[in-house]
Each structure stands twice: as C-alpha cells, then as structure tokens.
Amino acid sequence: MRRLERPYIIVIEAPRFAPDGYPIEIGIAMDLSRLLFGKMVYSDGWVVDQPWLTKLFYAAHVPQDFRISALELILTEAQMAMWHDTKDRLVREMHLHRHRASDDAQLI
C-alpha cells in the first residue's frame, strides 16, 4: 500500500487583485524555489495564484523550480464540497471579514 504524503499548499498575498498589481515580497522567490524545488504545490485559488507567481518570479529574475496546480486535482468532489463548507464555517467562527493570505493559510 502506498503511503500518502501531505500535499504542499501555497497561498499568495498580493496588494490588490488587478492585472497591473504587483506581488509583494519579491525576495521570497529564491526561498520558494529552494524549498519547493521539483515539487508540486496546490492552491485553492490557482486561477489567481498562478499569474501572481509568474509575475513574482519574472520580476525577481528567478526561475520557478516547482509547479503549482489546483487543489481540486487532489480532492474528490465530495471532499471539495466538504472543503468549502468547512472553510465557510471557519471563516464565520474566526470572524474573518477580509480575504487575506494569512487568514487563508491559517484556515488551510
């Protein structure tokens, strides 16, 4: 039986959700590439996070040495439904009102 490994999850914080916005923490690009070298990481906001990562690594002139994919690829439909219900409940219980990467990371 194959041992299941814990997936790597990434959450991206940007100052604003706009095409011309600029990702913060440019210096993190080298650490991300080093720590996640050759790995696949998953995001619950892949559609938004992938462009920010591309912009981050391009601006930093650092190769992105890991891949990012949607969290949905490793969860079943039932697990995704449970994920959204659980996340919504935790947002209410934790009184979170703004979309922040730090809040998302805490929820995950």
Coordinates of C-alpha atoms in Angstrom, one line a residue:
M1 CA 0.0 0.0 0.0
R2 CA 1.4 3.4 -1.0
R3 CA 1.9 5.9 1.8
L4 CA 0.0 9.1 1.2
E5 CA 2.2 12.2 1.5
R6 CA 1.0 15.5 2.9
P7 CA 0.5 17.9 -0.1
Y8 CA 2.3 21.2 -0.3
I9 CA -0.2 24.1 -0.2
I10 CA 0.7 27.6 -1.2
V11 CA -1.3 30.8 -0.6
I12 CA -0.4 34.0 -2.4
E13 CA -0.8 37.5 -1.0
A14 CA -0.9 40.5 -3.3
P15 CA -1.7 44.1 -2.6
R16 CA -4.6 44.1 -4.9
F17 CA -6.4 41.8 -7.3
A18 CA -5.7 43.7 -10.6
P19 CA -3.9 42.8 -13.7
D20 CA -1.4 45.6 -13.2
G21 CA -1.0 44.9 -9.4
Y22 CA 2.4 43.9 -8.2
P23 CA 3.1 41.0 -5.9
I24 CA 4.7 41.7 -2.6
E25 CA 7.8 40.0 -1.1
I26 CA 9.9 39.7 -4.2
G27 CA 12.8 38.4 -2.0
I28 CA 10.8 35.2 -1.2
A29 CA 11.2 33.9 -4.8
M30 CA 14.6 32.3 -4.2
D31 CA 13.5 30.7 -0.9
L32 CA 10.3 29.3 -2.6
S33 CA 12.4 27.8 -5.4
R34 CA 14.9 26.3 -3.0
L35 CA 12.3 24.9 -0.5
L36 CA 9.9 23.6 -3.1
F37 CA 12.5 22.5 -5.8
G38 CA 10.9 19.9 -8.0
K39 CA 7.7 19.7 -6.0
M40 CA 4.1 20.1 -7.0
V41 CA 2.2 22.6 -4.8
Y42 CA -1.5 23.1 -4.6
S43 CA -3.7 26.2 -4.3
D44 CA -7.4 26.7 -3.6
G45 CA -7.1 29.9 -5.7
W46 CA -5.0 28.6 -8.5
V47 CA -6.5 30.8 -11.2
V48 CA -5.4 33.9 -9.2
D49 CA -2.2 32.5 -7.6
Q50 CA -0.6 31.2 -10.8
P51 CA -0.4 34.6 -12.5
W52 CA 0.9 36.2 -9.3
L53 CA 3.6 33.5 -9.1
T54 CA 4.6 34.0 -12.7
K55 CA 4.8 37.8 -12.1
L56 CA 6.8 37.3 -8.9
F57 CA 9.4 35.0 -10.4
Y58 CA 9.7 37.1 -13.6
A59 CA 10.2 40.3 -11.6
A60 CA 12.7 38.7 -9.3
H61 CA 14.6 37.2 -12.3
V62 CA 14.5 33.8 -10.5
P63 CA 13.5 30.5 -12.1
Q64 CA 10.4 28.9 -10.6
D65 CA 11.7 25.5 -9.8
F66 CA 8.3 24.0 -8.7
R67 CA 4.9 23.6 -10.2
I68 CA 1.6 24.8 -9.0
S69 CA -1.8 23.2 -9.6
A70 CA -5.4 23.5 -8.4
L71 CA -6.3 21.9 -5.1
E72 CA -9.3 20.3 -6.9
L73 CA -6.9 17.9 -8.6
I74 CA -6.1 16.0 -5.4
L75 CA -9.6 16.2 -3.8
T76 CA -12.7 14.3 -4.8
E77 CA -15.9 16.1 -5.5
A78 CA -17.2 15.2 -2.0
Q79 CA -14.0 16.4 -0.4
M80 CA -14.2 19.7 -2.3
A81 CA -17.8 20.2 -1.0
M82 CA -16.6 19.4 2.5
W83 CA -13.7 21.8 2.0
H84 CA -15.9 24.7 1.0
D85 CA -18.4 24.1 3.8
T86 CA -15.7 23.7 6.4
K87 CA -13.8 26.8 5.2
D88 CA -17.1 28.9 5.2
R89 CA -17.8 27.7 8.8
L90 CA -14.3 28.5 10.0
V91 CA -14.4 32.0 8.4
R92 CA -17.6 32.6 10.4
E93 CA -16.2 31.1 13.7
M94 CA -12.9 33.0 13.3
H95 CA -14.7 36.3 12.4
L96 CA -12.6 36.8 9.3
H97 CA -14.0 39.5 7.1
R98 CA -11.3 40.3 4.5
H99 CA -9.6 38.0 2.0
R100 CA -6.0 37.7 3.3
A101 CA -3.4 35.2 2.5
S102 CA -2.5 34.9 6.2
D103 CA -6.2 34.0 7.0
D104 CA -6.3 31.5 4.1
A105 CA -3.1 29.9 5.3
Q106 CA -4.5 29.6 8.9
L107 CA -7.7 28.0 7.5
I108 CA -5.8 25.5 5.4

